[in-house]
Coordinates of C-alpha atoms and ligand atoms in Angstrom, one line a residue:
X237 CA 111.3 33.7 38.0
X238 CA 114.8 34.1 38.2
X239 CA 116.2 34.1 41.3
X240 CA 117.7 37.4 41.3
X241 CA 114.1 39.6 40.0
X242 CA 112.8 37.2 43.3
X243 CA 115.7 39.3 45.2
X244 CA 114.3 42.4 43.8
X245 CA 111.1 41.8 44.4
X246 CA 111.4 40.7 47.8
X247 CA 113.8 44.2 48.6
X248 CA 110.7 46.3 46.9
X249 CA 108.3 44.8 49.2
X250 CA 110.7 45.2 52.5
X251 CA 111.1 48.9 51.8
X252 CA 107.5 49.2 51.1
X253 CA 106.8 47.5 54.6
X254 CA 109.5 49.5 56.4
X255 CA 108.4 53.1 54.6
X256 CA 104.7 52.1 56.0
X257 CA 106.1 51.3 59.6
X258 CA 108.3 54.5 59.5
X259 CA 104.9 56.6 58.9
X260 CA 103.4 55.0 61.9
X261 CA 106.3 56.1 63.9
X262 CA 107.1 59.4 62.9
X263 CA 103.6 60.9 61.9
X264 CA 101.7 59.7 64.9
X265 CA 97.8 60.0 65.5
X266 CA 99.1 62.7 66.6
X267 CA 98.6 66.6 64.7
X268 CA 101.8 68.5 65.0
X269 CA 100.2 71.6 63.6
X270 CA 96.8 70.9 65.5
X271 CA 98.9 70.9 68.9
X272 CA 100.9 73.8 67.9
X273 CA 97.9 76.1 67.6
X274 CA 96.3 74.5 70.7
X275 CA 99.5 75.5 72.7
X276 CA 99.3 79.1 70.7
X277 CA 95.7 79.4 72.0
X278 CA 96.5 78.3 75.7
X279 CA 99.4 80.8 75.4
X280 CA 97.3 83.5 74.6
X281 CA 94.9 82.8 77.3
X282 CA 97.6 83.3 80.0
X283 CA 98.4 86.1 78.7
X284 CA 95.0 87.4 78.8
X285 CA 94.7 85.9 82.2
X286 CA 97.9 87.7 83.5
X287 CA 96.5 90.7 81.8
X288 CA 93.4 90.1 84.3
X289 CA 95.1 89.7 87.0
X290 CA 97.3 92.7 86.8
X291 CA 93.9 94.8 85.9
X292 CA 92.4 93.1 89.2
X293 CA 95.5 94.1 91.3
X294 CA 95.7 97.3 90.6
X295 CA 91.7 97.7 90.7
X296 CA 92.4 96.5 94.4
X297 CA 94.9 99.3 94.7
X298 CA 92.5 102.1 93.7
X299 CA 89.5 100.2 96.0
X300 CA 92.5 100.4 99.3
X301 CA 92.8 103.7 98.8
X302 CA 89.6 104.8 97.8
X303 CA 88.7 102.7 101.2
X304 CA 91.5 104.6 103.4
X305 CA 89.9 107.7 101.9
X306 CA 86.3 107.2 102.9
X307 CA 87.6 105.4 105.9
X308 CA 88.9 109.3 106.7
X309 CA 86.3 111.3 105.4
X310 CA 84.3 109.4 107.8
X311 CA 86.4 110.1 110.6
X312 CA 86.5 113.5 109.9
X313 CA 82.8 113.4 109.8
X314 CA 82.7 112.8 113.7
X315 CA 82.4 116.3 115.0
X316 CA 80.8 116.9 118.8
X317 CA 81.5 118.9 121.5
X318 CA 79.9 120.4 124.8
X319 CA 81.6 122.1 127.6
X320 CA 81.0 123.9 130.8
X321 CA 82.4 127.6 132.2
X322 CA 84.2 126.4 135.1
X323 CA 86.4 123.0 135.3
X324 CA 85.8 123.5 139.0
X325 CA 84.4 125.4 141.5
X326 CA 81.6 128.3 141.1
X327 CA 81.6 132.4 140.3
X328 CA 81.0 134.7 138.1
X329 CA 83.1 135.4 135.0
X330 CA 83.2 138.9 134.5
X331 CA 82.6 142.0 134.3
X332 CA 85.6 142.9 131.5
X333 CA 86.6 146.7 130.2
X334 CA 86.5 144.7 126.6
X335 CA 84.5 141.8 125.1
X336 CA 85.8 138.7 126.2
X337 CA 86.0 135.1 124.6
X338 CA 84.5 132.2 127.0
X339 CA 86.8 129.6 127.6
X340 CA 84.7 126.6 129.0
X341 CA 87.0 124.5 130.6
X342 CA 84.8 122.1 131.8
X343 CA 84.8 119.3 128.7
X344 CA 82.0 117.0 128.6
X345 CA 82.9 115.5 124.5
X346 CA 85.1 116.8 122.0
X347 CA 84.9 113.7 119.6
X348 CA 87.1 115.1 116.5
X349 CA 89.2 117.8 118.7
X350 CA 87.7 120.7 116.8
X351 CA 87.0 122.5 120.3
X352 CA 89.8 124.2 121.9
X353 CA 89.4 124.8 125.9
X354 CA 92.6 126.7 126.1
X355 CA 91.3 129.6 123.6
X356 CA 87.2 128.6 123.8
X357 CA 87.4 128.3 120.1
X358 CA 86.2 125.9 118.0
X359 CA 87.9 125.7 114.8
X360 CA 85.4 123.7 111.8
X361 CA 87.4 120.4 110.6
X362 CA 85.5 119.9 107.3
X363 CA 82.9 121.9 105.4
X364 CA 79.8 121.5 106.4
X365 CA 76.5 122.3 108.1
X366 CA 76.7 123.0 111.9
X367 CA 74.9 123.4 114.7
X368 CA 75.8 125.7 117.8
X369 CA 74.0 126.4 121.2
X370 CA 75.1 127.9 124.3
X371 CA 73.6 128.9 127.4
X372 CA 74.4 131.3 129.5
X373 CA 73.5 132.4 133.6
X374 CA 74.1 135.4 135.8
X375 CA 73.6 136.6 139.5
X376 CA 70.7 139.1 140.1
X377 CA 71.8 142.9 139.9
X378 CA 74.6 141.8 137.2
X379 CA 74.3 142.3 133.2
X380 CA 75.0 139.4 130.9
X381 CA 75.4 139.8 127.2
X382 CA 77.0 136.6 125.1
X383 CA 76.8 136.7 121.2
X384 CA 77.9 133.5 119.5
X385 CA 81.0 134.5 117.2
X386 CA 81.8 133.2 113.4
X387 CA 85.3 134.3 112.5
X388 CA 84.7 137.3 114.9
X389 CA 81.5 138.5 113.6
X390 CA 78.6 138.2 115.7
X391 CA 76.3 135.6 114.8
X392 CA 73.4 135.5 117.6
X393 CA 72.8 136.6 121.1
X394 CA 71.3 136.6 124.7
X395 CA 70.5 139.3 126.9
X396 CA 69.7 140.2 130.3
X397 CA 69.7 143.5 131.7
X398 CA 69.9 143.5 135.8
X399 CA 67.7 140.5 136.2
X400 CA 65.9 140.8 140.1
X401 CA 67.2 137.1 140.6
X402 CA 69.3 136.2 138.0
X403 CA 68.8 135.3 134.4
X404 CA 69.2 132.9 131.8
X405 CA 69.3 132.8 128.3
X406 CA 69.7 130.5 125.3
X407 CA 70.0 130.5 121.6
X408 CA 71.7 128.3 119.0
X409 CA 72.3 128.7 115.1
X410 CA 72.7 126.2 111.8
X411 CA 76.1 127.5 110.0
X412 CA 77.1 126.6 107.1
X413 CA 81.3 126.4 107.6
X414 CA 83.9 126.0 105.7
X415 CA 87.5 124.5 106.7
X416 CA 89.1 126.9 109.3
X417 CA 86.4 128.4 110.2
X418 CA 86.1 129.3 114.2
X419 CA 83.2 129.7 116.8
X420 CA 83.2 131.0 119.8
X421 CA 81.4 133.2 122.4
X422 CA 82.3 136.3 123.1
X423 CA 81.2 138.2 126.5
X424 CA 80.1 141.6 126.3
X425 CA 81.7 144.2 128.1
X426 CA 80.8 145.3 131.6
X427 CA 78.8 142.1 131.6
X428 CA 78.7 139.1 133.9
X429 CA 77.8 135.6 133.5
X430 CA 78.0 132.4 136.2
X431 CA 78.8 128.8 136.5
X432 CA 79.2 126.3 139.1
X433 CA 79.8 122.7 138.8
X434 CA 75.8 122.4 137.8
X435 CA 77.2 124.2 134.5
X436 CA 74.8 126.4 134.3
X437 CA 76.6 128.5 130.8
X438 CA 77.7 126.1 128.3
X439 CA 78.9 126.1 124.8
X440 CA 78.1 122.8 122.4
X441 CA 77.9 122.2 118.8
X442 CA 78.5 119.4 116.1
X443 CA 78.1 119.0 112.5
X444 CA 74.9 117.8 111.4
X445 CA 76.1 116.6 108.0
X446 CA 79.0 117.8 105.2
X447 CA 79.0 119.6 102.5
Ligands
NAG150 C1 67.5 130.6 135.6 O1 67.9 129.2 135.7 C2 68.1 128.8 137.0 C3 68.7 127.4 136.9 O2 67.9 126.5 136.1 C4 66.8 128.8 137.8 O3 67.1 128.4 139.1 C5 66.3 130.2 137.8 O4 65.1 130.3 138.4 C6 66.2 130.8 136.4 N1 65.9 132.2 136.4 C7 64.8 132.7 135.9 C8 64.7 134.2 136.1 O5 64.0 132.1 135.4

């Protein structure tokens, strides 16, 4: 062989060497494309992920406030009250030329404020079904008529007509009230009734449950 084909030959094979050393380097075990999609893949589940998250945050919005409501319904379920006549002292209340509205100052609960001891009116808080009593007591020789009052309308009553000793009477009613609606008792005219500090004529109710 002459010595410059040897030359040649020698260059061929170097170049063949160096192209196979070049593919090692540049095209590693390595799949550009393979990673590519992998990354593609992993991008998408972020953003599926941060699509999660936002749901799951704003989901925890609705559940505060849904909480902050119920939280407040449930306070507004709290309704009870019971007072006596007098805040102090004893005597009769009464007799009046016209009917009269109780105002038992004497206030024993009033969990949800709904009873007023200024006016003797209780004023319902949330619909619902409610339960009123009172009781009322009078001197002998004296009349007593109270009627339980829903928005002025009389609802249910007691009696007594010149009792020898004195008299007592009781009744209480389930209404069914809606917002705003007020109880009270109402004192007939020409009619007595009396308390001391055993609270012998009351007024109490509470809701039983809303509707
Ligand atoms: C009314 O109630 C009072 C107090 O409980 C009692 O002393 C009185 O005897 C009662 N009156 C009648 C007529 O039953």
């Amino acid at each position: 062989m002459k010595s410059e084909t040897m030359a040649v030959l020698l260059l061929v094979l170097l170049l063949c060497a160096e192209s196979s050393i070049a593919q090692d380097v540049f095209s590693p075990s390595v799949d550009i494309i393979v990673e590519i999609e992998k990354l593609k893949n992993m991008d998408e589940r972020i953003q599926k992920l941060e699509e999660a998250l936002t749901n799951v945050l704003s989901e925890n919005e609705v559940l505060k406030h849904k909480l902050e409501t119920v939280q407040k319904e449930n306070e507004a379920k709290k309704v009870a009250f019971s007072a006596g006549l007098l805040g102090s002292g004893d005597g009769s209340t009464g007799p009046f030329d016209a009917l009269k509205i109780l105002e038992y100052k004497k206030v024993f609960s009033n969990v949800g404020s709904a009873y007023d001891s200024n006016t003797g009116i209780f004023t319902a808080p949330i619909k619902g079904a409610y339960y009123f009593r009172f009781y009322a007591h009078c001197h002998g020789g004296a009349s007593m008529a109270v009627s339980l009052l829903k928005n002025g309308v009389t609802q249910c009553s007691v009696f007594s007509w010149k009792p020898v000793s004195n008299g007592n009477g009781s009744n209480g009613v389930v209404l069914t009230l809606e917002i705003g609606d007020q109880i009270s008792t109402q004192l007939w005219k020409q009619t007595w009734v009396y308390d001391d500090t055993a609270s012998y004529t009351s007024f109490s109710g509470f809701l039983i449950f809303p509707l």
